[in-house]
Tab-separated table of C-alpha atoms and ligand atoms in Angstrom:
chain	number	residue	atom	x	y	z
A	1	MET	CA	-18.577	-16.753	3.002
A	2	SER	CA	-15.095	-15.453	3.722
A	3	ALA	CA	-13.794	-12.142	2.451
A	4	VAL	CA	-10.873	-10.646	4.339
A	5	ILE	CA	-9.513	-7.163	3.750
A	6	VAL	CA	-5.895	-6.439	4.695
A	7	VAL	CA	-5.018	-2.744	5.015
A	8	GLY	CA	-1.985	-0.720	6.009
A	9	THR	CA	-2.651	1.228	9.214
A	10	GLN	CA	0.196	3.733	8.902
A	11	TRP	CA	1.990	5.410	5.971
A	12	GLY	CA	2.544	2.278	3.867
A	13	ASP	CA	5.312	-0.354	3.839
A	14	GLU	CA	3.937	-2.005	6.952
A	15	GLY	CA	4.664	-5.468	5.540
A	16	LYS	CA	1.345	-6.029	3.745
A	17	GLY	CA	3.041	-8.172	1.078
A	18	LYS	CA	4.469	-10.506	3.710
A	19	VAL	CA	1.149	-10.777	5.557
A	20	ILE	CA	-0.824	-11.368	2.342
A	21	ASP	CA	1.626	-14.069	1.245
A	22	PHE	CA	1.210	-15.773	4.615
A	23	LEU	CA	-2.603	-15.572	4.553
A	24	ALA	CA	-2.674	-16.594	0.887
A	25	GLN	CA	-1.590	-20.117	1.883
A	26	GLN	CA	-5.247	-20.576	2.805
A	27	ALA	CA	-6.850	-18.284	0.207
A	28	ASP	CA	-8.490	-19.142	-3.099
A	29	MET	CA	-8.239	-15.625	-4.501
A	30	VAL	CA	-6.215	-12.462	-3.824
A	31	VAL	CA	-7.433	-9.098	-5.152
A	32	ARG	CA	-5.612	-5.766	-5.609
A	33	HIS	CA	-8.237	-3.013	-5.686
A	34	GLN	CA	-6.533	0.415	-5.522
A	35	GLY	CA	-3.271	2.220	-6.136
A	36	GLY	CA	-0.865	1.192	-8.836
A	37	ASN	CA	2.851	0.682	-9.146
A	38	ASN	CA	3.470	3.273	-6.457
A	39	ALA	CA	3.126	0.186	-4.245
A	40	GLY	CA	6.087	-2.071	-3.580
A	41	HIS	CA	5.187	-5.283	-1.771
A	42	THR	CA	7.955	-7.658	-0.773
A	43	VAL	CA	7.490	-11.375	-0.317
A	44	VAL	CA	10.271	-13.680	0.854
A	45	ALA	CA	9.586	-17.370	0.368
A	46	ASN	CA	12.119	-20.171	0.778
A	47	GLY	CA	15.005	-17.719	0.567
A	48	ASN	CA	13.736	-16.048	-2.617
A	49	GLU	CA	12.761	-12.394	-2.535
A	50	PHE	CA	10.009	-11.075	-4.810
A	51	LYS	CA	9.191	-7.380	-5.195
A	52	LEU	CA	5.697	-6.871	-6.538
A	53	HIS	CA	4.160	-3.595	-7.639
A	54	LEU	CA	0.905	-4.532	-9.355
A	55	ILE	CA	0.390	-8.273	-9.267
A	56	PRO	CA	-1.207	-9.513	-6.035
A	57	SER	CA	1.122	-11.040	-3.445
A	58	GLY	CA	-0.797	-14.345	-3.710
A	59	VAL	CA	0.814	-15.073	-7.069
A	60	LEU	CA	3.434	-17.423	-5.621
A	61	TYR	CA	0.750	-20.062	-4.989
A	62	PRO	CA	-0.083	-21.686	-8.335
A	63	ASP	CA	-3.683	-22.481	-7.385
A	64	THR	CA	-4.577	-19.030	-6.068
A	65	GLU	CA	-6.487	-16.783	-8.444
A	66	CYS	CA	-5.056	-13.265	-8.631
A	67	ILE	CA	-7.147	-10.297	-9.623
A	68	ILE	CA	-6.261	-6.709	-10.506
A	69	ALA	CA	-9.637	-5.085	-10.065
A	70	ASN	CA	-11.305	-1.926	-11.387
A	71	GLY	CA	-9.938	0.457	-8.743
A	72	VAL	CA	-6.287	-0.063	-9.672
A	73	VAL	CA	-4.465	2.243	-12.115
A	74	ILE	CA	-2.298	0.157	-14.418
A	75	ASP	CA	0.909	1.084	-16.202
A	76	PRO	CA	0.883	-1.606	-18.933
A	77	ASP	CA	4.638	-1.478	-19.384
A	78	VAL	CA	5.177	-2.176	-15.666
A	79	LEU	CA	2.512	-4.891	-15.667
A	80	LEU	CA	4.046	-6.747	-18.604
A	81	LYS	CA	7.544	-6.462	-17.154
A	82	GLU	CA	6.270	-7.819	-13.844
A	83	ILE	CA	4.633	-10.779	-15.592
A	84	GLU	CA	7.951	-11.427	-17.353
A	85	TYR	CA	9.951	-11.006	-14.117
A	86	LEU	CA	7.788	-13.649	-12.461
A	87	ARG	CA	7.865	-15.974	-15.474
A	88	ALA	CA	11.671	-15.770	-15.573
A	89	ARG	CA	11.702	-16.890	-11.950
A	90	GLY	CA	9.392	-19.817	-12.561
A	91	VAL	CA	6.199	-18.198	-11.284
A	92	SER	CA	3.177	-18.621	-13.533
A	93	THR	CA	0.690	-15.793	-14.004
A	94	SER	CA	-1.911	-17.926	-15.746
A	95	GLN	CA	-4.217	-17.378	-12.753
A	96	LEU	CA	-4.154	-13.584	-13.215
A	97	ARG	CA	-7.266	-11.647	-14.292
A	98	ILE	CA	-7.480	-7.918	-14.938
A	99	SER	CA	-10.536	-5.671	-14.929
A	100	SER	CA	-11.488	-4.048	-18.228
A	101	GLN	CA	-12.593	-1.043	-16.142
A	102	ALA	CA	-9.202	-0.385	-14.536
A	103	HIS	CA	-7.702	2.899	-15.715
A	104	VAL	CA	-4.465	3.029	-17.657
A	105	ILE	CA	-1.465	5.131	-16.633
A	106	MET	CA	-0.472	6.902	-19.857
A	107	PRO	CA	2.943	8.462	-20.594
A	108	TYR	CA	1.564	11.972	-20.086
A	109	HIS	CA	0.509	11.024	-16.545
A	110	ILE	CA	4.060	10.062	-15.657
A	111	ARG	CA	5.456	13.228	-17.251
A	112	LEU	CA	2.897	15.475	-15.524
A	113	ASP	CA	3.542	13.841	-12.126
A	114	ALA	CA	7.254	14.694	-12.374
A	115	LEU	CA	6.689	18.201	-13.793
A	116	SER	CA	4.212	19.066	-11.078
A	117	GLU	CA	6.531	17.802	-8.338
A	118	ASP	CA	9.476	19.730	-9.786
A	119	ARG	CA	7.439	22.898	-9.970
A	120	LEU	CA	6.317	22.552	-6.354
A	121	GLY	CA	9.968	22.487	-5.282
A	122	SER	CA	10.212	22.499	-1.492
A	123	GLN	CA	6.400	22.203	-1.308
A	124	LYS	CA	6.467	18.907	-3.228
A	125	LEU	CA	4.443	15.904	-2.056
A	126	GLY	CA	7.288	13.469	-2.592
A	127	THR	CA	5.245	11.244	-4.913
A	128	THR	CA	6.676	8.104	-6.465
A	129	ARG	CA	6.505	9.912	-9.848
A	130	ARG	CA	4.747	6.936	-11.385
A	131	GLY	CA	1.817	8.984	-12.743
A	132	ILE	CA	-0.613	7.783	-10.080
A	133	GLY	CA	-2.150	11.171	-9.163
A	134	PRO	CA	-2.619	12.368	-12.773
A	135	ALA	CA	-4.205	9.007	-13.741
A	136	TYR	CA	-6.763	9.236	-10.927
A	137	MET	CA	-7.349	12.901	-11.843
A	138	ASP	CA	-8.337	11.849	-15.358
A	139	LYS	CA	-10.551	9.090	-13.988
A	140	ALA	CA	-12.449	11.661	-11.907
A	141	ALA	CA	-12.495	14.118	-14.827
A	142	ARG	CA	-13.966	11.326	-16.985
A	143	VAL	CA	-11.259	11.558	-19.621
A	144	GLY	CA	-9.315	8.461	-18.573
A	145	ILE	CA	-8.384	5.551	-20.824
A	146	ARG	CA	-9.415	2.169	-19.447
A	147	ILE	CA	-7.961	-1.287	-20.081
A	148	GLY	CA	-11.084	-2.157	-22.113
A	149	ASP	CA	-10.431	0.840	-24.393
A	150	LEU	CA	-7.062	-0.619	-25.401
A	151	LEU	CA	-8.930	-3.602	-26.845
A	152	ASP	CA	-11.212	-1.469	-29.052
A	153	ARG	CA	-9.213	0.347	-31.758
A	154	GLU	CA	-11.905	2.847	-32.718
A	155	ARG	CA	-13.001	3.764	-29.215
A	156	PHE	CA	-9.397	4.090	-28.087
A	157	LYS	CA	-8.547	6.319	-31.059
A	158	GLU	CA	-11.498	8.611	-30.408
A	159	ARG	CA	-10.695	8.983	-26.703
A	160	LEU	CA	-6.953	9.355	-27.173
A	161	VAL	CA	-7.282	12.054	-29.864
A	162	ARG	CA	-9.375	14.140	-27.489
A	163	VAL	CA	-7.327	13.690	-24.359
A	164	LEU	CA	-3.916	13.913	-26.024
A	165	ASP	CA	-4.801	17.204	-27.618
A	166	GLU	CA	-5.625	18.610	-24.208
A	167	LYS	CA	-2.534	17.139	-22.529
A	168	ASN	CA	-0.257	18.476	-25.253
A	169	ARG	CA	-1.731	21.947	-24.831
A	170	MET	CA	-1.183	21.704	-21.113
A	171	LEU	CA	2.416	20.525	-21.520
A	172	ALA	CA	3.116	23.384	-23.931
A	173	ARG	CA	1.296	26.202	-22.124
A	174	ALA	CA	1.654	25.329	-18.463
A	175	TYR	CA	5.050	23.660	-18.603
A	176	ASP	CA	6.602	24.946	-21.810
A	177	THR	CA	7.603	21.455	-22.855
A	178	ASP	CA	7.068	19.070	-25.787
A	179	GLY	CA	3.961	16.961	-26.031
A	180	PHE	CA	3.380	13.411	-27.255
A	181	GLU	CA	2.883	12.288	-30.812
A	182	PHE	CA	-0.470	10.574	-31.389
A	183	ASP	CA	0.697	7.729	-33.668
A	184	ALA	CA	3.488	6.666	-31.337
A	185	VAL	CA	1.281	6.530	-28.236
A	186	TYR	CA	-1.639	4.940	-30.081
A	187	GLY	CA	0.529	2.204	-31.610
A	188	GLN	CA	2.371	1.429	-28.409
A	189	TYR	CA	-0.753	1.175	-26.249
A	190	LEU	CA	-2.654	-0.887	-28.830
A	191	ALA	CA	0.254	-3.323	-28.723
A	192	TYR	CA	0.073	-3.398	-24.923
A	193	GLY	CA	-3.664	-4.059	-25.229
A	194	GLU	CA	-3.040	-7.119	-27.384
A	195	LEU	CA	-0.623	-8.552	-24.826
A	196	ILE	CA	-2.963	-7.858	-21.916
A	197	ALA	CA	-6.162	-9.054	-23.663
A	198	PRO	CA	-5.907	-12.703	-22.546
A	199	TYR	CA	-6.065	-11.591	-18.910
A	200	VAL	CA	-9.020	-9.215	-19.217
A	201	ALA	CA	-12.266	-10.145	-17.481
A	202	ASN	CA	-15.283	-8.828	-15.593
A	203	THR	CA	-13.521	-9.139	-12.273
A	204	SER	CA	-16.451	-8.040	-10.071
A	205	VAL	CA	-18.354	-11.098	-11.335
A	206	LEU	CA	-15.389	-13.393	-10.628
A	207	ILE	CA	-14.852	-12.030	-7.118
A	208	ASN	CA	-18.509	-12.166	-6.104
A	209	ARG	CA	-18.874	-15.655	-7.543
A	210	ALA	CA	-15.905	-16.786	-5.453
A	211	ILE	CA	-17.281	-15.240	-2.260
A	212	ASP	CA	-20.767	-16.642	-2.852
A	213	GLY	CA	-19.250	-20.035	-3.610
A	214	ALA	CA	-17.710	-20.182	-0.110
A	215	LYS	CA	-14.200	-19.552	-1.433
A	216	LYS	CA	-11.673	-17.631	0.681
A	217	VAL	CA	-11.010	-14.217	-0.828
A	218	LEU	CA	-8.300	-11.811	0.328
A	219	PHE	CA	-8.223	-8.112	-0.535
A	220	GLU	CA	-4.686	-6.741	-0.626
A	221	GLY	CA	-4.534	-3.063	0.254
A	222	ALA	CA	-1.743	-0.886	-1.050
A	223	GLN	CA	-0.336	2.194	0.713
A	224	GLY	CA	-1.814	2.865	4.170
A	225	THR	CA	-4.617	4.605	6.022
A	226	MET	CA	-2.609	7.796	6.581
A	227	LEU	CA	-2.069	8.036	2.802
A	228	ASP	CA	-5.825	7.803	2.061
A	229	ILE	CA	-7.057	10.763	0.051
A	230	ASP	CA	-9.892	11.400	2.548
A	231	HIS	CA	-8.634	9.931	5.803
A	232	GLY	CA	-4.907	10.605	5.533
A	233	THR	CA	-2.615	13.594	5.959
A	234	TYR	CA	-4.009	15.542	2.980
A	235	PRO	CA	-2.437	16.865	0.788
A	236	PHE	CA	0.497	14.560	1.578
A	237	VAL	CA	-1.435	11.477	0.508
A	238	THR	CA	-1.913	9.272	-2.495
A	239	SER	CA	-4.887	9.723	-4.840
A	240	SER	CA	-6.849	6.577	-3.968
A	241	HIS	CA	-8.608	4.961	-0.989
A	242	PRO	CA	-6.309	2.552	0.846
A	243	VAL	CA	-8.913	2.212	3.655
A	244	ALA	CA	-11.129	-0.869	3.875
A	245	GLY	CA	-14.100	0.829	2.213
A	246	GLY	CA	-11.910	1.335	-0.840
A	247	ALA	CA	-11.818	-2.422	-1.345
A	248	CYS	CA	-15.583	-2.556	-1.913
A	249	ILE	CA	-15.536	0.197	-4.520
A	250	GLY	CA	-12.279	-0.869	-6.081
A	251	ALA	CA	-13.363	-4.484	-6.503
A	252	GLY	CA	-17.114	-4.191	-7.056
A	253	VAL	CA	-18.083	-6.010	-3.856
A	254	GLY	CA	-20.792	-4.962	-1.395
A	255	PRO	CA	-19.800	-4.171	2.213
A	256	THR	CA	-22.162	-6.897	3.485
A	257	LYS	CA	-19.842	-9.505	1.967
A	258	ILE	CA	-16.804	-8.556	4.060
A	259	THR	CA	-16.106	-10.837	7.023
A	260	GLN	CA	-12.839	-9.508	8.545
A	261	VAL	CA	-10.642	-6.433	8.261
A	262	TYR	CA	-7.046	-6.863	9.399
A	263	GLY	CA	-4.780	-3.891	9.918
A	264	VAL	CA	-1.068	-4.390	9.318
A	265	VAL	CA	0.940	-2.506	11.944
A	266	LYS	CA	4.677	-2.052	11.683
A	267	ALA	CA	6.055	-2.317	15.260
A	268	TYR	CA	7.356	1.252	14.836
A	269	THR	CA	6.473	3.837	12.174
A	270	SER	CA	7.941	4.730	8.798
A	271	ARG	CA	7.057	7.227	6.128
A	272	VAL	CA	8.522	7.765	2.679
A	273	GLY	CA	7.707	11.082	1.062
A	274	ASP	CA	6.892	14.431	2.611
A	275	GLY	CA	4.275	15.474	5.163
A	276	PRO	CA	3.709	15.488	8.924
A	277	PHE	CA	4.994	12.614	11.087
A	278	PRO	CA	4.690	13.418	14.817
A	279	THR	CA	6.715	10.513	16.223
A	280	GLU	CA	9.555	10.818	13.696
A	281	ARG	CA	13.051	10.347	15.121
A	282	ALA	CA	15.408	12.184	12.788
A	283	ASP	CA	18.342	11.322	15.064
A	284	ALA	CA	20.593	8.430	16.096
A	285	VAL	CA	17.618	6.363	17.299
A	286	GLY	CA	15.950	6.780	13.911
A	287	ASP	CA	19.196	5.932	12.109
A	288	ARG	CA	19.567	2.784	14.169
A	289	ILE	CA	16.041	1.566	13.398
A	290	ARG	CA	16.468	2.464	9.700
A	291	GLU	CA	19.678	0.443	9.447
A	292	GLN	CA	18.390	-2.447	11.531
A	293	GLY	CA	15.207	-2.582	9.465
A	294	HIS	CA	16.791	-1.753	6.076
A	295	GLU	CA	14.195	0.960	5.700
A	296	TYR	CA	14.697	1.987	2.087
A	297	GLY	CA	11.763	2.218	-0.350
A	298	THR	CA	10.853	-0.908	-2.347
A	299	THR	CA	9.701	1.217	-5.285
A	300	THR	CA	11.982	4.258	-5.281
A	301	GLY	CA	14.892	3.205	-3.036
A	302	ARG	CA	14.481	6.399	-0.980
A	303	PRO	CA	15.536	6.177	2.699
A	304	ARG	CA	12.343	5.937	4.763
A	305	ARG	CA	11.753	8.354	7.625
A	306	VAL	CA	11.323	6.356	10.838
A	307	GLY	CA	10.015	6.887	14.362
A	308	TRP	CA	8.133	5.311	17.264
A	309	LEU	CA	4.740	3.670	17.149
A	310	ASP	CA	1.886	6.176	17.233
A	311	THR	CA	-1.350	4.885	18.744
A	312	MET	CA	-3.341	7.977	17.705
A	313	VAL	CA	-2.641	6.815	14.150
A	314	LEU	CA	-3.605	3.234	15.042
A	315	ARG	CA	-6.863	4.241	16.752
A	316	HIS	CA	-7.716	6.375	13.726
A	317	ALA	CA	-7.013	3.359	11.496
A	318	ALA	CA	-9.089	1.095	13.752
A	319	ARG	CA	-12.040	3.481	13.428
A	320	VAL	CA	-11.994	4.364	9.734
A	321	ASN	CA	-11.321	0.763	8.660
A	322	GLY	CA	-13.445	-1.026	11.260
A	323	LEU	CA	-10.463	-3.240	12.095
A	324	THR	CA	-11.236	-6.673	13.533
A	325	GLY	CA	-7.624	-7.734	14.067
A	326	LEU	CA	-4.030	-6.485	14.083
A	327	ALA	CA	-1.097	-8.074	12.266
A	328	VAL	CA	2.024	-6.656	13.906
A	329	THR	CA	5.126	-6.905	11.719
A	330	ARG	CA	8.868	-6.255	12.003
A	331	LEU	CA	8.899	-6.827	15.707
A	332	ASP	CA	12.389	-8.347	15.343
A	333	VAL	CA	13.744	-5.001	14.101
A	334	LEU	CA	13.447	-3.767	17.706
A	335	ASP	CA	15.429	-6.741	19.095
A	336	THR	CA	18.510	-4.782	20.141
A	337	LEU	CA	16.877	-1.754	21.771
A	338	SER	CA	17.026	-1.406	25.552
A	339	GLU	CA	13.902	0.772	25.656
A	340	ILE	CA	11.005	1.217	23.274
A	341	GLN	CA	8.605	4.128	23.211
A	342	ILE	CA	4.948	4.243	22.248
A	343	ALA	CA	3.065	7.491	21.753
A	344	ARG	CA	-0.114	7.114	23.807
A	345	ALA	CA	-1.376	10.732	23.494
A	346	TYR	CA	-0.552	14.101	21.934
A	347	ARG	CA	-0.159	17.461	23.584
A	348	TYR	CA	-2.066	19.841	21.344
A	349	ARG	CA	-2.819	23.500	22.063
A	350	GLY	CA	-2.293	23.003	25.809
A	351	GLN	CA	-4.404	19.851	26.083
A	352	GLU	CA	-3.734	16.141	26.043
A	353	ILE	CA	-5.664	14.414	23.268
A	354	ARG	CA	-5.930	10.746	22.343
A	355	GLU	CA	-7.342	11.157	18.842
A	356	LEU	CA	-5.806	12.837	15.839
A	357	PRO	CA	-6.615	16.572	15.796
A	358	ASP	CA	-9.856	17.540	14.018
A	359	SER	CA	-7.941	18.664	10.983
A	360	LEU	CA	-4.943	16.551	10.054
A	361	GLU	CA	-3.341	19.733	8.738
A	362	HIS	CA	-2.697	20.516	12.410
A	363	LEU	CA	-0.749	17.312	12.879
A	364	ASP	CA	2.543	19.164	12.696
A	365	GLU	CA	1.511	21.158	15.808
A	366	VAL	CA	1.179	18.147	18.110
A	367	GLU	CA	3.797	16.843	20.501
A	368	PRO	CA	3.685	13.117	21.288
A	369	VAL	CA	3.331	11.934	24.893
A	370	TYR	CA	5.296	8.725	25.210
A	371	GLU	CA	5.313	5.793	27.528
A	372	THR	CA	8.490	3.771	27.729
A	373	LEU	CA	8.559	-0.004	27.719
A	374	PRO	CA	11.562	-2.233	28.308
A	375	GLY	CA	13.177	-3.824	25.257
A	376	TRP	CA	13.806	-7.590	25.086
A	377	GLN	CA	17.364	-7.445	23.757
A	378	THR	CA	17.321	-10.947	22.377
A	379	PRO	CA	16.647	-12.272	18.863
A	380	ILE	CA	13.027	-13.363	18.402
A	381	GLY	CA	13.150	-14.406	14.725
A	382	GLN	CA	12.928	-18.108	15.555
A	383	CYS	CA	9.859	-17.811	17.796
A	384	ARG	CA	6.857	-19.634	16.312
A	385	ARG	CA	4.332	-19.378	19.140
A	386	LEU	CA	3.283	-16.427	21.282
A	387	GLU	CA	4.523	-18.388	24.332
A	388	ASP	CA	8.034	-18.475	22.797
A	389	LEU	CA	8.303	-14.677	22.849
A	390	PRO	CA	10.174	-13.039	25.753
A	391	ALA	CA	7.954	-11.460	28.411
A	392	PRO	CA	8.825	-7.823	27.419
A	393	THR	CA	7.892	-8.598	23.788
A	394	ARG	CA	4.504	-9.940	24.825
A	395	ARG	CA	4.028	-6.925	27.054
A	396	TYR	CA	4.739	-4.623	24.110
A	397	LEU	CA	2.241	-6.481	21.911
A	398	ASP	CA	-0.419	-6.482	24.634
A	399	ARG	CA	0.040	-2.756	25.125
A	400	VAL	CA	-0.344	-2.068	21.395
A	401	SER	CA	-3.559	-4.080	21.301
A	402	GLU	CA	-4.837	-2.446	24.508
A	403	LEU	CA	-4.159	1.112	23.330
A	404	THR	CA	-5.689	0.368	19.937
A	405	GLN	CA	-8.634	-1.599	21.329
A	406	VAL	CA	-8.261	-4.208	18.593
A	407	PRO	CA	-7.277	-7.839	19.222
A	408	LEU	CA	-3.985	-9.200	17.987
A	409	THR	CA	-4.347	-11.685	15.127
A	410	LEU	CA	-0.854	-12.308	13.795
A	411	VAL	CA	2.753	-11.431	14.598
A	412	SER	CA	5.623	-11.294	12.125
A	413	VAL	CA	9.181	-11.713	13.399
A	414	GLY	CA	11.147	-11.829	10.148
A	415	ARG	CA	10.953	-11.507	6.388
A	416	GLU	CA	10.466	-15.187	5.563
A	417	ARG	CA	7.054	-16.727	5.186
A	418	THR	CA	7.991	-19.001	8.090
A	419	ASN	CA	8.910	-16.134	10.474
A	420	THR	CA	5.274	-15.769	11.432
A	421	ILE	CA	3.250	-16.450	14.556
A	422	SER	CA	-0.460	-17.166	14.220
A	423	TRP	CA	-2.695	-19.052	16.609
A	424	SER	CA	-6.297	-18.745	15.498
A	425	PRO	CA	-8.300	-19.264	12.290
A	426	LEU	CA	-7.687	-16.236	10.083
A	427	PHE	CA	-10.624	-16.639	7.683
B	501	GDP	P1	4.404	-3.380	2.060
B	501	GDP	O1	4.485	-2.279	1.075
B	501	GDP	O2	3.457	-3.087	3.180
B	501	GDP	O3	4.140	-4.726	1.440
B	501	GDP	O4	5.848	-3.473	2.716
B	501	GDP	P2	7.275	-3.456	1.942
B	501	GDP	O5	7.454	-4.781	1.290
B	501	GDP	O6	7.415	-2.241	1.107
B	501	GDP	O7	8.263	-3.254	3.149
B	501	GDP	C1	8.279	-4.140	4.196
B	501	GDP	C2	9.692	-4.750	4.313
B	501	GDP	O8	9.766	-5.415	5.546
B	501	GDP	C3	10.015	-5.804	3.260
B	501	GDP	O9	11.381	-5.739	2.970
B	501	GDP	C4	9.682	-7.116	3.963
B	501	GDP	O10	10.440	-8.217	3.489
B	501	GDP	C5	10.081	-6.784	5.365
B	501	GDP	N1	9.343	-7.480	6.432
B	501	GDP	C6	8.031	-7.799	6.502
B	501	GDP	N2	7.753	-8.346	7.701
B	501	GDP	C7	8.910	-8.357	8.390
B	501	GDP	C8	9.273	-8.763	9.711
B	501	GDP	O11	8.463	-9.223	10.499
B	501	GDP	N3	10.579	-8.585	10.066
B	501	GDP	C9	11.522	-8.069	9.227
B	501	GDP	N4	12.757	-7.933	9.670
B	501	GDP	N5	11.209	-7.661	7.995
B	501	GDP	C10	9.926	-7.800	7.595
B	502	IMO	P1	3.015	0.361	-0.358
B	502	IMO	O1	1.811	-0.327	-0.954
B	502	IMO	C1	4.791	4.043	1.098
B	502	IMO	C2	3.533	7.745	-0.872
B	502	IMO	C3	4.596	8.503	-1.640
B	502	IMO	C4	4.111	9.921	-1.412
B	502	IMO	C5	2.595	9.771	-1.483
B	502	IMO	C6	2.002	10.110	-2.837
B	502	IMO	O2	4.299	-0.244	-0.746
B	502	IMO	O3	2.817	0.519	1.112
B	502	IMO	P2	1.942	8.793	-5.119
B	502	IMO	O4	3.048	8.324	-6.031
B	502	IMO	O5	1.069	7.687	-4.630
B	502	IMO	O6	1.138	9.927	-5.710
B	502	IMO	O7	2.696	9.419	-3.860
B	502	IMO	O8	2.323	8.426	-1.167
B	502	IMO	N1	3.362	6.335	-1.252
B	502	IMO	C7	3.796	5.305	-0.528
B	502	IMO	N2	4.521	5.265	0.599
B	502	IMO	N3	4.345	2.903	0.549
B	502	IMO	C8	3.584	2.921	-0.560
B	502	IMO	O9	2.999	1.811	-1.060
B	502	IMO	C9	3.320	4.160	-1.174
B	502	IMO	N4	2.634	4.529	-2.293
B	502	IMO	C10	2.658	5.865	-2.311
B	502	IMO	O10	5.872	8.289	-1.102
B	502	IMO	O11	4.424	10.333	-0.113
B	503	MG	MG1	5.931	-1.084	0.141
């Protein structure tokens, strides 16, 4: 039995796509289980770059089954375009299966996401405006449309009539704007349903059968721990559960089936969107890391906020995810720096603390306490074994693992599949 969950430990964009693609060489199945096309996962293989938003990052291997499970919210237009994008580049999606229970992002979700952000003004969350929050709201309110509904004309009609009436009232009364016309939405989404139908399956059955059949199954987290709706910097979070437990719910797999949980750690920190970020460097140091690391959003193109590594965040991630290993990425982005800082504690209300404050709403009151490590000032992209890394690089990695109390499992030193160092069995 081998079921490995890969989660982001920070605020997303840690390099999960790259790590999943690397691990997927050995996997039989890769499963997306939460989030939607707010995610942007980049894979670079043999010089070709792929940006994936919904389809699992295992799709480049023709024999790997790819699953979009029940916990994902799916924009059918984005899904179909992504299938086409891959097909045009010679990548088959015949191994893709989609849960009939996954909720559908409807046009009113996208509109409401943008309207709500605009109304919040300077208080906005900085969402990706892809309709993610409103789609999960409807799921919880039990008025959502699911993929299976698109395949049943009568049931879909009944549900859409009810929900559209309410959304149109809301658009008119709360936002003083036009609503959506039933026939247009109904027709368009029925057509999407027909195109998606060949992929639809009971994915919990498929995933459990694979695990029980001694196959290697990978769970690909989207976003990151600090964006989790319970364990992140609420309200500046996404509306799903990027933490490891979310994989069980979002895929229909029991926790007793999980064998490893790897946390992807960017060698520094980035955040796109608003909200607290204690180690942010909104100065020349930050600019240098942003340029060196090309830190611009995969989904929205927004410049990412950047700063030093924060081990309070990593220890929090280790605890709430039960991490068994760390995959440290983008280490090469720090190649030119003469000194690198790591936040080892916070000063908070006159005391030094090593955990996040009791309420994450107080995170903007903390002041990081740094320790400074020497940089390596040499390119490391060609290193393929831990022994090849310069001594200061290994010292940095050891310190990250020591402060986090989680062993190191994998190191990424570049964007390519081959720019990866691994030394032990990963499944
Ligand atoms: P994800 O959302 O966690 O999958 O991460 P993104 O794909 O949004 O952003 C990570 C970016 O870093 C992508 O452009 C990757 O190609 C790139 N990347 C991943 N690992 C490394 C690495 O070790 N070094 C460098 N330089 N880039 C990396
Ligand atoms: P990947 O999987 C980074 C952020 C948004 C915003 C907040 C809420 O590529 O790591 P949402 O649209 O989800 O309601 O926005 O969450 N966010 C991400 N930030 N990487 C992501 O995904 C993100 N998905 C959402 O910027 O702050
Ligand atoms: Mg991303």
